Coordinates of C-alpha atoms and ligand atoms in Angstrom, one line a residue:
M1 CA 41.8 100.4 120.8
K2 CA 39.2 98.5 119.0
M3 CA 40.6 98.5 115.4
N4 CA 38.7 98.3 112.4
K5 CA 39.2 97.7 108.7
K6 CA 40.0 101.6 108.2
D7 CA 43.0 101.8 110.7
I8 CA 44.6 99.1 108.4
I9 CA 44.1 100.7 105.4
K10 CA 45.6 103.7 106.8
L11 CA 48.6 101.7 107.9
L12 CA 49.1 100.5 104.5
E13 CA 48.7 103.6 102.8
D14 CA 50.8 105.6 105.5
I15 CA 53.7 103.2 105.0
A16 CA 53.5 103.8 101.3
L17 CA 53.5 107.1 101.8
Y18 CA 56.6 107.2 103.8
L19 CA 58.3 104.7 101.5
E20 CA 57.5 107.4 98.6
I21 CA 58.8 110.3 100.8
K22 CA 62.2 108.2 101.5
G23 CA 62.6 107.6 97.7
E24 CA 62.3 103.8 97.8
N25 CA 61.7 101.6 95.0
A26 CA 58.5 102.4 93.1
F27 CA 57.4 98.4 93.1
R28 CA 57.5 98.2 96.9
I29 CA 55.4 101.6 97.4
S30 CA 52.7 100.1 95.0
A31 CA 52.5 96.7 96.7
Y32 CA 51.4 98.3 99.7
R33 CA 48.8 100.7 97.8
K34 CA 47.3 97.5 96.3
A35 CA 47.2 95.7 99.4
A36 CA 45.5 98.6 100.9
Q37 CA 42.8 98.5 97.8
G38 CA 42.5 95.0 98.1
I39 CA 41.4 95.3 101.9
E40 CA 39.1 98.3 100.9
R41 CA 37.5 96.2 98.0
D42 CA 36.9 93.2 100.3
E43 CA 33.2 93.2 101.6
R44 CA 34.0 91.7 105.0
S45 CA 34.7 93.9 107.9
L46 CA 38.2 93.4 109.9
P47 CA 37.0 90.4 112.4
E48 CA 35.2 88.5 109.7
I49 CA 38.8 88.4 107.7
D50 CA 40.5 85.4 108.9
D51 CA 43.3 85.0 106.2
F52 CA 44.7 88.2 104.7
T53 CA 46.6 86.2 102.1
S54 CA 43.4 85.3 100.5
I55 CA 42.9 88.8 99.6
K56 CA 44.5 89.9 96.2
G57 CA 47.7 91.8 96.7
I58 CA 48.5 90.7 100.0
G59 CA 51.4 88.4 100.4
K60 CA 53.0 87.1 103.5
G61 CA 55.3 90.1 104.4
T62 CA 52.4 92.5 104.4
N63 CA 50.3 89.7 106.2
D64 CA 52.8 89.9 108.8
T65 CA 52.9 93.7 109.2
I66 CA 48.9 93.6 109.3
R67 CA 48.9 90.9 112.0
A68 CA 51.5 92.5 114.3
F69 CA 49.7 95.9 114.0
I70 CA 46.4 94.1 115.0
E71 CA 48.0 92.5 118.0
T72 CA 50.2 95.1 119.3
G73 CA 48.3 98.2 118.1
A74 CA 51.7 99.7 116.8
S75 CA 53.8 98.8 113.6
H76 CA 57.5 98.2 113.6
V77 CA 57.7 98.8 109.9
L78 CA 55.8 102.1 110.3
N79 CA 57.7 103.2 113.5
Q80 CA 61.1 102.8 111.9
L81 CA 59.9 104.8 108.4
Q82 CA 58.8 107.5 110.9
E83 CA 62.0 107.6 112.4
D84 CA 63.8 107.7 108.8
V85 CA 61.6 110.6 107.5
P86 CA 61.8 114.1 109.3
E87 CA 58.4 114.7 110.8
G88 CA 58.1 118.1 109.0
L89 CA 58.0 116.6 105.7
L90 CA 54.4 115.1 106.3
T91 CA 53.2 118.8 107.2
L92 CA 54.0 119.3 103.5
L93 CA 51.1 117.3 102.6
D94 CA 48.4 119.8 103.2
L95 CA 49.7 122.0 100.6
P96 CA 48.1 122.1 97.1
G97 CA 49.8 119.8 94.3
L98 CA 52.3 118.1 96.8
G99 CA 52.1 114.3 97.2
G100 CA 54.6 111.7 98.2
K101 CA 56.4 111.9 95.2
R102 CA 57.1 115.6 95.0
I103 CA 57.7 115.9 98.7
A104 CA 60.5 113.2 98.1
K105 CA 62.1 115.3 95.5
L106 CA 62.0 118.6 97.7
Y107 CA 63.6 116.4 100.4
Q108 CA 66.2 114.5 98.3
E109 CA 67.3 117.2 95.7
L110 CA 66.9 120.5 98.2
S111 CA 67.3 119.0 101.7
I112 CA 63.8 120.7 102.5
T113 CA 62.4 119.1 105.8
N114 CA 59.7 121.3 106.8
K115 CA 57.4 124.3 105.7
H116 CA 59.7 127.0 106.7
E117 CA 62.7 125.5 104.7
L118 CA 60.1 125.3 101.7
K119 CA 59.2 128.7 101.9
R120 CA 62.9 130.1 101.6
A121 CA 63.4 127.7 98.7
C122 CA 60.1 128.6 96.8
E123 CA 61.2 132.5 97.2
N124 CA 64.8 132.1 96.3
G125 CA 63.8 130.0 93.1
S126 CA 65.3 126.8 93.7
V127 CA 62.0 124.9 93.8
E128 CA 61.0 126.6 90.4
K129 CA 64.1 125.0 88.9
L130 CA 63.2 121.1 90.1
A131 CA 62.0 119.1 87.1
G132 CA 58.1 118.8 87.7
F133 CA 57.6 122.0 89.7
G134 CA 56.6 125.1 87.3
K135 CA 56.1 128.6 88.2
K136 CA 52.4 128.2 89.0
T137 CA 52.9 125.2 91.5
V138 CA 55.4 127.6 93.4
E139 CA 52.8 130.4 93.5
N140 CA 50.3 128.0 94.7
I141 CA 52.4 126.8 97.5
L142 CA 53.6 130.4 98.6
T143 CA 49.8 131.3 98.6
A144 CA 48.6 128.3 100.7
L145 CA 51.7 128.9 103.1
E146 CA 50.6 132.4 103.6
E147 CA 46.9 131.1 104.3
Q148 CA 47.9 128.9 106.8
G149 CA 49.6 131.3 108.8
K150 CA 46.3 133.1 109.6
R151 CA 44.0 131.4 111.9
P152 CA 40.8 131.8 110.7
E153 CA 38.4 134.2 112.9
R154 CA 35.9 131.3 113.9
I155 CA 36.8 127.5 113.6
P156 CA 34.4 124.7 112.5
L157 CA 32.5 123.1 115.4
A158 CA 33.5 119.8 114.0
L159 CA 37.2 120.8 115.0
A160 CA 36.4 122.2 118.3
L161 CA 34.2 119.3 119.5
P162 CA 37.2 116.8 119.9
L163 CA 39.3 119.5 121.5
A164 CA 36.3 119.8 123.9
E165 CA 36.2 116.2 124.6
K166 CA 39.6 115.9 125.3
I167 CA 39.3 119.0 127.8
E168 CA 36.3 117.4 129.5
E169 CA 38.5 114.1 129.9
Y170 CA 40.9 116.0 131.9
L171 CA 38.4 118.2 133.8
Q172 CA 37.1 114.6 134.9
T173 CA 40.2 114.1 136.7
I174 CA 40.3 117.3 138.8
D175 CA 39.0 116.4 142.0
E176 CA 38.4 119.8 143.3
I177 CA 35.8 120.5 140.5
D178 CA 32.3 120.0 141.8
E179 CA 30.5 120.6 138.6
Y180 CA 31.4 122.0 135.0
S181 CA 29.9 122.8 131.8
R182 CA 30.2 124.1 128.3
A183 CA 29.0 127.3 127.7
G184 CA 28.8 129.9 124.7
S185 CA 28.5 129.1 121.0
L186 CA 29.7 125.5 121.7
R187 CA 27.0 124.8 123.7
R188 CA 24.3 126.3 121.4
V189 CA 25.8 124.0 118.6
R190 CA 26.9 126.9 116.4
E191 CA 28.2 125.8 113.0
T192 CA 31.5 127.7 114.0
V193 CA 33.0 128.7 117.2
K194 CA 35.3 131.7 118.0
D195 CA 36.7 130.1 121.4
I196 CA 35.8 127.5 123.8
D197 CA 34.0 128.3 127.1
Y198 CA 33.6 126.4 130.3
I199 CA 31.8 127.2 133.7
I200 CA 33.5 125.5 136.6
A201 CA 31.9 125.1 140.1
T202 CA 34.5 124.8 142.8
K203 CA 35.4 125.3 146.5
H204 CA 39.2 125.5 145.7
R205 CA 39.7 127.8 142.6
K206 CA 43.6 128.0 143.3
Q207 CA 44.3 124.4 142.9
V208 CA 42.0 124.2 140.0
A209 CA 43.4 127.1 138.2
A210 CA 47.0 125.6 138.7
K211 CA 45.7 122.1 137.5
L212 CA 44.0 123.7 134.3
V213 CA 47.4 125.4 133.0
E214 CA 49.1 122.2 133.1
M215 CA 46.6 120.6 131.0
E216 CA 48.3 118.7 127.9
D217 CA 48.7 121.0 124.8
V218 CA 48.4 124.3 126.4
K219 CA 50.7 126.4 124.6
S220 CA 50.3 129.5 126.5
I221 CA 48.6 131.2 129.3
I222 CA 46.6 134.3 128.4
A223 CA 45.2 134.7 132.1
K224 CA 45.4 132.8 135.4
G225 CA 43.1 134.6 138.2
E226 CA 40.8 133.5 140.8
T227 CA 37.8 133.8 138.7
K228 CA 39.0 133.1 135.1
V229 CA 41.7 130.8 133.5
S230 CA 42.4 131.6 129.8
V231 CA 44.8 129.3 127.7
T232 CA 45.6 129.0 124.2
V233 CA 45.5 125.3 123.2
A234 CA 47.5 124.1 120.4
G235 CA 45.8 122.0 117.4
K236 CA 45.4 122.1 114.0
Y237 CA 44.5 125.8 114.7
D238 CA 45.2 127.3 118.1
V239 CA 42.0 127.4 120.0
N240 CA 41.4 129.9 123.2
V241 CA 39.9 128.3 126.1
D242 CA 38.4 130.4 128.9
F243 CA 37.5 128.6 132.3
R244 CA 35.3 130.7 134.4
M245 CA 35.3 129.7 138.2
V246 CA 32.2 130.1 140.4
D247 CA 30.7 129.1 143.8
E248 CA 28.5 126.1 143.4
K249 CA 25.4 128.5 144.2
E250 CA 26.1 130.9 141.5
F251 CA 27.0 128.1 138.8
A252 CA 23.4 128.0 137.0
T253 CA 23.1 131.8 136.6
T254 CA 26.7 131.9 135.2
L255 CA 26.4 129.2 133.1
H256 CA 23.0 130.9 131.7
H257 CA 24.9 134.1 131.4
F258 CA 27.9 132.7 129.3
T259 CA 25.8 130.3 127.3
G260 CA 24.1 133.5 125.4
S261 CA 23.1 134.2 123.0
K262 CA 23.4 137.9 123.4
E263 CA 19.9 138.8 122.0
H264 CA 18.5 136.0 124.4
N265 CA 20.1 137.4 127.6
I266 CA 19.2 140.9 126.4
A267 CA 15.4 139.5 126.1
M268 CA 15.9 137.8 129.8
R269 CA 17.1 141.0 131.4
Q270 CA 14.3 143.0 130.0
R271 CA 12.0 140.5 131.5
A272 CA 13.6 140.7 134.7
K273 CA 13.5 144.6 134.9
M274 CA 9.6 144.6 134.3
R275 CA 9.5 142.5 137.7
G276 CA 11.9 145.0 139.5
E277 CA 14.9 142.5 139.3
K278 CA 18.3 142.6 137.8
I279 CA 20.1 139.6 136.4
N280 CA 23.9 139.7 136.7
E281 CA 26.7 137.1 136.1
Y282 CA 26.3 135.5 139.6
G283 CA 22.7 135.8 140.6
V284 CA 19.3 137.7 140.3
E285 CA 19.1 140.8 142.3
N286 CA 16.1 142.5 143.7
E287 CA 16.6 146.1 142.7
T288 CA 14.5 147.5 145.7
T289 CA 15.9 145.4 148.4
G290 CA 19.4 144.6 146.9
E291 CA 18.9 140.9 147.9
C292 CA 20.2 138.4 145.5
I293 CA 19.1 134.9 144.7
H294 CA 20.5 131.9 143.3
F295 CA 19.5 128.9 141.5
S296 CA 20.5 125.1 141.5
T297 CA 19.6 124.7 138.1
E298 CA 18.8 126.7 134.8
K299 CA 15.4 125.1 134.9
D300 CA 14.8 126.8 138.3
F301 CA 16.5 130.2 136.7
Y302 CA 13.8 130.2 134.1
G303 CA 11.2 128.7 136.4
H304 CA 11.7 131.9 138.7
F305 CA 10.6 134.2 135.6
D306 CA 7.7 131.8 134.9
L307 CA 9.4 130.3 131.8
H308 CA 10.1 126.5 131.0
Y309 CA 13.5 125.5 130.4
I310 CA 14.9 127.0 126.8
P311 CA 17.7 124.3 125.3
P312 CA 20.8 126.3 124.7
E313 CA 20.4 125.9 120.9
M314 CA 17.1 127.7 121.0
R315 CA 18.6 130.6 122.7
E316 CA 19.4 132.0 119.4
T317 CA 16.4 131.8 117.5
A318 CA 13.7 131.4 120.0
L319 CA 13.8 135.1 121.3
D320 CA 10.1 135.4 121.9
L321 CA 10.2 134.5 125.6
E322 CA 6.4 134.6 126.2
E323 CA 6.4 131.3 124.0
F324 CA 7.8 129.5 126.7
E325 CA 5.2 130.2 129.4
E326 CA 3.5 127.5 128.1
E327 CA 5.3 124.1 127.5
V328 CA 6.8 124.1 124.3
S329 CA 7.5 120.6 122.6
Y330 CA 10.6 120.5 120.5
L331 CA 12.5 117.7 119.3
Q332 CA 14.4 115.4 121.6
R333 CA 16.7 112.5 120.5
E334 CA 14.4 110.1 122.2
M335 CA 12.1 110.8 119.4
I336 CA 14.2 109.5 116.7
K337 CA 13.5 105.9 115.9
G338 CA 16.1 105.2 113.3
D339 CA 19.0 106.5 111.1
L340 CA 18.3 106.4 107.3
H341 CA 21.7 107.1 105.9
M342 CA 24.8 104.9 106.7
H343 CA 27.8 103.0 104.9
T344 CA 29.0 99.7 105.7
T345 CA 32.1 97.6 104.3
W346 CA 30.4 97.0 101.0
S347 CA 31.6 100.5 100.1
D348 CA 33.7 102.8 102.3
G349 CA 32.3 102.0 105.8
A350 CA 34.4 100.6 108.5
Q351 CA 31.9 97.9 109.7
S352 CA 29.7 95.3 108.5
V353 CA 26.1 95.2 108.1
E354 CA 25.7 93.0 111.2
E355 CA 28.0 95.5 113.2
M356 CA 26.2 98.5 112.3
V357 CA 22.9 96.8 113.2
Q358 CA 24.0 95.7 116.2
E359 CA 25.0 99.3 117.3
A360 CA 21.6 100.5 116.1
R361 CA 19.9 97.9 118.5
R362 CA 22.1 99.3 121.4
R363 CA 21.1 102.7 120.5
G364 CA 17.4 101.8 120.9
Y365 CA 16.7 102.4 117.2
T366 CA 13.7 100.3 115.6
Y367 CA 14.7 100.8 112.3
I368 CA 17.7 101.8 110.1
A369 CA 18.7 101.9 106.4
I370 CA 21.8 100.6 104.9
T371 CA 22.6 102.9 102.1
D372 CA 26.1 102.4 100.7
H373 CA 27.6 104.4 97.6
S374 CA 26.4 103.5 94.1
K375 CA 28.6 102.3 91.1
F376 CA 29.8 105.8 90.0
L377 CA 31.4 106.4 92.9
Q378 CA 34.5 104.3 92.4
V379 CA 36.9 105.8 95.0
A380 CA 34.5 104.6 97.6
N381 CA 34.0 101.3 96.1
G382 CA 30.4 102.1 95.1
L383 CA 28.0 99.1 94.4
N384 CA 26.6 98.1 91.0
E385 CA 23.2 96.2 90.5
T386 CA 24.6 93.0 91.0
R387 CA 26.5 93.7 94.5
L388 CA 23.4 95.6 95.4
R389 CA 21.3 92.3 95.1
R390 CA 24.0 90.5 96.9
Q391 CA 24.0 92.8 99.7
R392 CA 20.4 92.6 99.8
E393 CA 20.7 89.0 100.7
D394 CA 23.4 90.0 103.3
I395 CA 20.9 92.4 104.9
Q396 CA 17.8 90.0 104.9
K397 CA 19.8 87.2 106.9
V398 CA 20.8 90.1 109.7
N399 CA 17.1 91.2 109.5
E400 CA 15.9 88.1 110.1
K401 CA 18.1 87.4 113.1
Y402 CA 17.1 90.5 115.1
D403 CA 13.0 90.9 115.8
D404 CA 13.5 94.0 117.4
I405 CA 14.7 96.1 114.4
E406 CA 13.9 96.5 110.8
V407 CA 16.5 96.8 108.4
L408 CA 15.9 98.5 105.1
C409 CA 17.8 97.8 102.0
G410 CA 18.9 101.2 100.5
V411 CA 21.5 103.1 98.5
E412 CA 22.9 106.6 98.6
M413 CA 22.7 106.7 94.6
D414 CA 25.0 109.3 92.7
I415 CA 23.2 112.1 90.6
L416 CA 26.1 111.9 87.4
P417 CA 27.5 115.0 86.1
D418 CA 25.4 114.8 82.9
G419 CA 22.2 115.0 84.9
T420 CA 21.5 111.1 84.9
L421 CA 21.1 108.9 87.6
D422 CA 23.2 106.0 88.7
F423 CA 20.5 103.2 88.2
S424 CA 17.4 102.4 86.3
D425 CA 13.8 103.1 87.4
E426 CA 13.3 99.5 86.9
F427 CA 16.2 98.7 89.4
L428 CA 15.6 101.5 91.8
S429 CA 12.0 99.6 92.3
E430 CA 14.0 97.0 93.9
M431 CA 15.4 99.3 96.4
D432 CA 13.4 99.9 99.8
L433 CA 14.8 103.3 100.2
V434 CA 16.8 105.4 97.6
I435 CA 19.1 108.4 98.7
A436 CA 20.3 110.6 95.9
A437 CA 23.3 112.9 96.2
I438 CA 25.8 114.7 94.3
H439 CA 29.5 113.8 95.1
S440 CA 31.0 115.1 91.8
S441 CA 31.8 118.1 89.6
F442 CA 30.7 120.6 92.0
N443 CA 32.0 123.5 89.9
Q444 CA 28.8 123.5 87.4
S445 CA 26.8 126.1 86.7
E446 CA 23.7 126.9 88.8
D447 CA 21.5 125.5 85.7
D448 CA 23.3 122.4 85.4
I449 CA 23.3 121.6 89.2
M450 CA 19.5 122.3 89.3
K451 CA 19.0 120.1 86.1
R452 CA 20.9 117.4 88.3
L453 CA 18.9 117.7 91.5
N454 CA 15.4 118.2 89.6
T455 CA 16.0 114.9 87.8
A456 CA 16.4 113.2 91.3
L457 CA 13.5 115.0 92.7
E458 CA 11.2 114.1 90.1
N459 CA 12.4 110.6 90.0
P460 CA 9.4 108.5 91.9
H461 CA 11.9 106.1 93.4
V462 CA 14.1 108.7 95.1
D463 CA 13.0 109.5 98.8
I464 CA 15.8 111.5 100.2
I465 CA 18.3 114.1 98.7
A466 CA 21.3 113.8 101.1
H467 CA 23.5 116.7 102.2
P468 CA 21.4 119.2 99.8
T469 CA 24.4 121.8 99.3
G470 CA 27.5 119.7 99.4
R471 CA 28.8 122.3 101.8
I472 CA 31.8 121.2 104.0
I473 CA 32.0 123.9 106.9
G474 CA 35.1 125.9 107.0
R475 CA 36.2 124.1 104.0
R476 CA 34.0 124.5 100.8
D477 CA 30.8 126.3 100.3
G478 CA 29.0 123.8 98.2
Y479 CA 27.6 123.8 94.6
A480 CA 25.5 126.5 93.1
V481 CA 21.8 125.3 94.3
V482 CA 18.9 127.6 94.3
M483 CA 17.7 126.6 97.6
E484 CA 14.2 128.3 97.0
E485 CA 13.8 126.2 94.0
L486 CA 15.0 122.9 95.7
I487 CA 12.6 123.2 98.5
E488 CA 9.6 124.1 96.2
K489 CA 10.5 121.1 94.1
A490 CA 10.7 118.8 97.2
A491 CA 7.5 119.8 98.5
K492 CA 5.8 119.4 94.9
T493 CA 7.5 115.8 94.7
N494 CA 7.1 114.8 98.3
T495 CA 10.9 114.1 98.4
A496 CA 12.5 114.7 101.8
L497 CA 15.7 116.8 102.3
E498 CA 18.4 115.4 104.7
I499 CA 19.9 117.4 107.7
N500 CA 23.1 115.7 107.5
A501 CA 24.0 115.4 111.2
N502 CA 27.7 115.3 110.5
P503 CA 29.0 118.7 112.0
L504 CA 31.6 119.1 109.1
R505 CA 28.2 119.2 107.0
F506 CA 25.0 120.2 109.1
D507 CA 23.4 120.2 105.7
L508 CA 20.8 121.5 105.2
S509 CA 21.3 124.3 107.6
S510 CA 19.1 125.2 110.3
K511 CA 17.9 128.2 108.6
W512 CA 17.0 126.3 105.4
A513 CA 15.5 123.4 107.1
A514 CA 13.2 125.8 108.9
Y515 CA 12.6 127.2 105.6
A516 CA 11.6 123.7 104.0
Q517 CA 9.3 123.0 107.0
E518 CA 7.4 126.0 106.5
K519 CA 6.9 125.0 102.9
G520 CA 5.8 121.3 103.9
V521 CA 8.7 119.7 103.1
H522 CA 9.8 116.4 105.2
V523 CA 13.3 116.2 106.6
A524 CA 15.5 113.3 107.7
I525 CA 18.2 113.7 110.3
N526 CA 20.8 111.2 109.1
T527 CA 24.4 110.6 110.7
D528 CA 26.0 109.3 107.4
A529 CA 27.9 107.1 109.7
H530 CA 31.0 105.6 108.0
N531 CA 31.6 103.6 111.2
I532 CA 30.0 102.8 114.5
E533 CA 31.4 105.9 116.5
S534 CA 29.6 108.4 114.1
F535 CA 26.1 107.0 115.3
R536 CA 26.6 109.8 117.9
Y537 CA 26.0 112.6 115.7
M538 CA 22.7 112.0 115.9
D539 CA 22.4 114.2 119.3
L540 CA 24.0 116.8 117.5
G541 CA 22.1 116.7 114.4
V542 CA 18.9 116.7 116.6
R543 CA 20.2 119.9 118.6
Y544 CA 21.0 121.3 115.8
A545 CA 17.6 120.7 114.0
R546 CA 16.1 122.7 117.2
R547 CA 17.9 125.7 116.4
G548 CA 15.7 125.7 113.2
R549 CA 12.7 124.8 115.1
I550 CA 12.1 121.4 113.2
N551 CA 9.0 119.8 114.6
K552 CA 8.5 116.0 115.3
D553 CA 6.2 115.4 112.5
T554 CA 8.6 117.1 109.8
V555 CA 11.1 114.6 110.6
I556 CA 10.4 111.2 109.1
N557 CA 12.7 109.2 110.9
T558 CA 10.8 110.2 114.2
W559 CA 8.0 108.1 112.3
S560 CA 6.6 104.9 113.3
F561 CA 7.9 101.9 110.9
D562 CA 4.7 101.7 109.3
Q563 CA 4.2 105.4 108.6
L564 CA 7.8 105.5 107.3
Q565 CA 6.9 102.7 105.0
Q566 CA 3.8 104.2 103.7
F567 CA 6.0 107.3 102.9
L568 CA 8.5 105.1 100.9
R569 CA 5.7 103.6 99.0
R570 CA 4.1 106.6 98.2
N571 CA 4.7 106.7 94.6
R572 CA 4.4 102.9 93.8
Ligands
LIG601 ZN1 27.2 111.5 100.5
LIG602 ZN1 26.9 108.8 102.5

């Protein structure tokens, strides 16, 4: 495992949390928390720190703990604590109002070790009697416990994806599988999915079925037949996974069928009918002769109907098939020349400027913008004017080192609750690129929120509005923004709106991005990466944008560096 700073910070915070739950002395707990803060505030990335004791708050003991963790990938201190503290206690952390301190109290005074026991204690009134727990707290806990029992109808794509990746790792190990693919809404990059679907081509269905049900985390088997295996996989939420097994020759048609959307399939069947053909799950049947034909790829399948290939994400929004009789140009990952929103160790990112730049080069980008948080966002170690000027020197050094990439000095500047911006115009004019964002006071009225967004849009230095609605899929809806008004104003002020490619956000939504495009607003597809792994969200962001039929020219980070520079200097 390649470790970064965030892993060390998490280790120290976990140790503090376990100590707190155990009821250890407050001084020791706060020492670990201070050490975590010290590392968070340090601007260097992990490989750049040679001596941890040089960081404020880190003594010899903590240094040893960190060193051992880096060397072995495990921590003896944490392991010991994990043995001492009942596992179920940690699950109480996702209940409202419960932190280490209160959990310690529940554990020590009522011997509660899991959610089940907590529920009972809440119901029989013993929790309410504890000092620091009121009637309201108990009510909130009970409501949350109730809610948690229910599995949501659909789960966010962001939660399904890691599960899918794990499943695919397992599928790779099954020799009897000739080919497999995701299908359904997961393949169409919907914001949420109901279950996960796979199509598998194999000559050995029995063996494959036997192996599928042996997969790790399979909680129950719903069906295990020659054509279909259905299992429930345990995770944060239990998710049903369907595997459909077919012969190789049927694979393309079956994949198309189970990818959907339903509306797209209906349109395809109508097209087939007009030619005297019938599409079934396994092939295309001639209605007169009864002969069934097969295809080796989906492209051939479409070709048979005189259509060009339609990407899965577009099978929901592009229902007019005639359009695809001609070659349709749509957004491709290769068109993206750079990523304009990312964080480094200067604020709350895991890697240094240099490490981010190297990853960007590896991905073939010709430019990127470093956009750390601004001073208002203290929890993210936001940068003030002085630190941003110092960071510029850091960025310039890296920029000079590589002649195949341009690194812009940007900032993700907070729009404050009172409607003002975190920096003066004078200072902003020093920056190459300014992203404005709301990270606070989400509950404000529509008027207040719009006032904040308008201030940012009207500012001549603001180039992009990040994650314009602030939604987190499956968790919160975002603040009260009037989208039509925001988009209109963005058009008038020539400010770009972001499609945040993080699948938890997908913000703008594809629907609003399409509306923005219609109104002549430019869009930036950004990953908002806080570590090098998150660069991969760009593929997802591009595919998501395709759902909204976003064109290449709409997306400012498909532009050449010169064209982008012209845009960034448009108001200067
Ligand atoms: Zn942000
Ligand atoms: Zn950000």
